[in-house]
Amino acid sequence: MTSNGDTDVDAKTSGDNASVDHVAIRVPPFWPEDPVLWFAQLERQFVTANVSADATKYAYVVGNLEAQYSREVRDILVNPPAAEKYATLKKAIIERLSASSHPDKPAIPAPIITTLGSFGAVSRLFGVHGLNGG
């Protein structure tokens, strides 16, 4: 096996011809703060590794979710749909974990607000994100 950037490649060579038998992707750590961006990066990895099978994509997501996030989609993991497993799981993760779908969670994570320091910086941040009510 050889390493090629972010992928591991099993290659066979016979004479002048080389063939790739398997490309394993490296899934980025799950980002509950921005599951849409996480899926965008994961899907880029799928394209790079030529992963197109629904069951394979589903397995990559399931295998890389931490327990606390798996519990958020437990119903799908315990009883996956017969078809479109990946799309169903992706939709559920985005809907259930996105900050915008949880009105009780702040739209801007608290660590960002506290590290900004001044009221003016916080005001500018709210204005930039259209959160100033106006």
mmCIF file of C-alpha atoms in Angstrom:
data_model
loop_
_atom_site.group_PDB
_atom_site.id
_atom_site.type_symbol
_atom_site.label_atom_id
_atom_site.label_comp_id
_atom_site.label_asym_id
_atom_site.label_seq_id
_atom_site.Cartn_x
_atom_site.Cartn_y
_atom_site.Cartn_z
ATOM 1 C CA MET A 1 0.000 0.000 0.000
ATOM 2 C CA THR A 2 1.292 3.457 -0.835
ATOM 3 C CA SER A 3 0.238 6.795 0.543
ATOM 4 C CA ASN A 4 -0.935 9.445 -1.874
ATOM 5 C CA GLY A 5 -1.799 12.683 -0.065
ATOM 6 C CA ASP A 6 -5.023 12.145 1.825
ATOM 7 C CA THR A 7 -5.726 8.702 0.387
ATOM 8 C CA ASP A 8 -4.250 5.279 0.792
ATOM 9 C CA VAL A 9 -3.859 3.436 -2.470
ATOM 10 C CA ASP A 10 -3.431 -0.268 -3.120
ATOM 11 C CA ALA A 11 -1.757 -0.490 -6.507
ATOM 12 C CA LYS A 12 -0.669 -3.426 -8.600
ATOM 13 C CA THR A 13 1.916 -3.021 -11.273
ATOM 14 C CA SER A 14 2.552 -5.414 -14.080
ATOM 15 C CA GLY A 15 5.089 -4.239 -16.583
ATOM 16 C CA ASP A 16 4.244 -0.749 -17.755
ATOM 17 C CA ASN A 17 0.606 -0.908 -16.621
ATOM 18 C CA ALA A 18 -0.462 0.182 -13.141
ATOM 19 C CA SER A 19 -3.953 -0.275 -11.782
ATOM 20 C CA VAL A 20 -5.544 1.030 -8.627
ATOM 21 C CA ASP A 21 -7.577 -1.572 -6.780
ATOM 22 C CA HIS A 22 -8.729 0.461 -3.822
ATOM 23 C CA VAL A 23 -8.685 4.076 -2.684
ATOM 24 C CA ALA A 24 -9.576 4.653 0.973
ATOM 25 C CA ILE A 25 -10.754 8.115 1.890
ATOM 26 C CA ARG A 26 -9.851 9.958 5.049
ATOM 27 C CA VAL A 27 -13.024 11.375 6.511
ATOM 28 C CA PRO A 28 -12.600 14.767 8.206
ATOM 29 C CA PRO A 29 -13.661 14.922 11.867
ATOM 30 C CA PHE A 30 -17.389 15.599 12.147
ATOM 31 C CA TRP A 31 -18.274 19.259 12.702
ATOM 32 C CA PRO A 32 -21.597 19.532 14.536
ATOM 33 C CA GLU A 33 -21.388 23.337 14.250
ATOM 34 C CA ASP A 34 -21.561 23.135 10.453
ATOM 35 C CA PRO A 35 -22.760 19.767 9.163
ATOM 36 C CA VAL A 36 -23.448 21.235 5.707
ATOM 37 C CA LEU A 37 -19.773 22.124 5.283
ATOM 38 C CA TRP A 38 -18.700 18.734 6.685
ATOM 39 C CA PHE A 39 -20.863 16.918 4.135
ATOM 40 C CA ALA A 40 -19.500 19.136 1.334
ATOM 41 C CA GLN A 41 -15.948 18.116 2.222
ATOM 42 C CA LEU A 42 -16.910 14.478 2.690
ATOM 43 C CA GLU A 43 -18.639 14.394 -0.700
ATOM 44 C CA ARG A 44 -15.528 15.850 -2.326
ATOM 45 C CA GLN A 45 -13.615 12.916 -0.845
ATOM 46 C CA PHE A 46 -16.239 10.559 -2.295
ATOM 47 C CA VAL A 47 -15.684 12.049 -5.763
ATOM 48 C CA THR A 48 -11.908 11.804 -5.427
ATOM 49 C CA ALA A 49 -12.120 8.153 -4.373
ATOM 50 C CA ASN A 50 -14.873 7.352 -6.887
ATOM 51 C CA VAL A 51 -17.283 6.305 -4.127
ATOM 52 C CA SER A 52 -20.816 6.323 -5.490
ATOM 53 C CA ALA A 53 -22.638 3.434 -3.807
ATOM 54 C CA ASP A 54 -25.299 4.589 -1.373
ATOM 55 C CA ALA A 55 -24.462 1.874 1.165
ATOM 56 C CA THR A 56 -20.769 2.818 1.129
ATOM 57 C CA LYS A 57 -21.468 6.521 1.684
ATOM 58 C CA TYR A 58 -23.879 5.644 4.503
ATOM 59 C CA ALA A 59 -21.276 3.387 6.112
ATOM 60 C CA TYR A 60 -18.620 6.126 5.996
ATOM 61 C CA VAL A 61 -20.933 8.562 7.782
ATOM 62 C CA VAL A 62 -22.080 6.025 10.384
ATOM 63 C CA GLY A 63 -18.519 4.940 11.056
ATOM 64 C CA ASN A 64 -17.344 8.494 11.637
ATOM 65 C CA LEU A 65 -20.077 9.890 13.869
ATOM 66 C CA GLU A 66 -19.248 10.191 17.545
ATOM 67 C CA ALA A 67 -21.733 8.586 19.946
ATOM 68 C CA GLN A 68 -23.362 11.854 20.984
ATOM 69 C CA TYR A 69 -24.218 12.685 17.371
ATOM 70 C CA SER A 70 -25.228 9.126 16.534
ATOM 71 C CA ARG A 71 -27.849 9.385 19.270
ATOM 72 C CA GLU A 72 -29.356 12.382 17.446
ATOM 73 C CA VAL A 73 -30.113 10.130 14.462
ATOM 74 C CA ARG A 74 -30.598 6.874 16.384
ATOM 75 C CA ASP A 75 -33.918 6.139 14.683
ATOM 76 C CA ILE A 76 -32.245 6.037 11.259
ATOM 77 C CA LEU A 77 -29.200 4.077 12.433
ATOM 78 C CA VAL A 78 -31.319 1.435 14.162
ATOM 79 C CA ASN A 79 -33.846 1.179 11.334
ATOM 80 C CA PRO A 80 -32.267 2.477 8.103
ATOM 81 C CA PRO A 81 -34.487 2.923 5.054
ATOM 82 C CA ALA A 82 -34.298 0.320 2.305
ATOM 83 C CA ALA A 83 -33.216 2.935 -0.256
ATOM 84 C CA GLU A 84 -31.456 6.307 -0.110
ATOM 85 C CA LYS A 85 -29.817 5.559 3.240
ATOM 86 C CA TYR A 86 -27.099 8.161 2.772
ATOM 87 C CA ALA A 87 -29.444 10.952 1.652
ATOM 88 C CA THR A 88 -31.854 10.200 4.499
ATOM 89 C CA LEU A 89 -29.081 10.205 7.100
ATOM 90 C CA LYS A 90 -27.489 13.358 5.662
ATOM 91 C CA LYS A 91 -30.801 15.226 5.716
ATOM 92 C CA ALA A 92 -31.523 14.159 9.303
ATOM 93 C CA ILE A 93 -28.064 15.130 10.550
ATOM 94 C CA ILE A 94 -28.267 18.555 8.931
ATOM 95 C CA GLU A 95 -31.804 19.207 10.184
ATOM 96 C CA ARG A 96 -31.209 17.963 13.706
ATOM 97 C CA LEU A 97 -27.746 19.373 14.340
ATOM 98 C CA SER A 98 -27.765 22.705 12.516
ATOM 99 C CA ALA A 99 -27.861 25.672 14.886
ATOM 100 C CA SER A 100 -30.588 27.314 12.809
ATOM 101 C CA SER A 101 -32.929 24.399 13.486
ATOM 102 C CA HIS A 102 -32.472 24.782 17.260
ATOM 103 C CA PRO A 103 -33.839 28.154 18.398
ATOM 104 C CA ASP A 104 -32.578 27.524 21.933
ATOM 105 C CA LYS A 105 -28.973 27.363 20.682
ATOM 106 C CA PRO A 106 -27.162 30.616 19.877
ATOM 107 C CA ALA A 107 -26.521 31.239 16.188
ATOM 108 C CA ILE A 108 -22.994 32.386 17.037
ATOM 109 C CA PRO A 109 -21.103 30.025 19.345
ATOM 110 C CA ALA A 110 -20.404 31.525 22.780
ATOM 111 C CA PRO A 111 -16.600 31.106 22.540
ATOM 112 C CA ILE A 112 -16.541 33.404 19.524
ATOM 113 C CA ILE A 113 -18.563 36.081 21.303
ATOM 114 C CA THR A 114 -16.448 35.960 24.455
ATOM 115 C CA THR A 115 -13.166 36.122 22.537
ATOM 116 C CA LEU A 116 -14.225 39.212 20.610
ATOM 117 C CA GLY A 117 -13.821 41.220 23.776
ATOM 118 C CA SER A 118 -15.498 44.553 23.177
ATOM 119 C CA PHE A 119 -19.112 45.506 22.747
ATOM 120 C CA GLY A 120 -18.238 47.218 19.476
ATOM 121 C CA ALA A 121 -16.766 44.046 18.026
ATOM 122 C CA VAL A 122 -19.851 42.076 19.029
ATOM 123 C CA SER A 123 -22.103 44.759 17.544
ATOM 124 C CA ARG A 124 -20.169 44.662 14.265
ATOM 125 C CA LEU A 125 -20.396 40.877 14.188
ATOM 126 C CA PHE A 126 -24.145 40.974 14.697
ATOM 127 C CA GLY A 127 -24.483 43.622 11.995
ATOM 128 C CA VAL A 128 -22.410 41.622 9.511
ATOM 129 C CA HIS A 129 -24.556 38.546 10.074
ATOM 130 C CA GLY A 130 -27.833 40.457 9.885
ATOM 131 C CA LEU A 131 -28.589 39.759 13.531
ATOM 132 C CA ASN A 132 -29.087 43.367 14.583
ATOM 133 C CA GLY A 133 -32.847 43.174 14.135
ATOM 134 C CA GLY A 134 -32.935 45.839 11.456
#
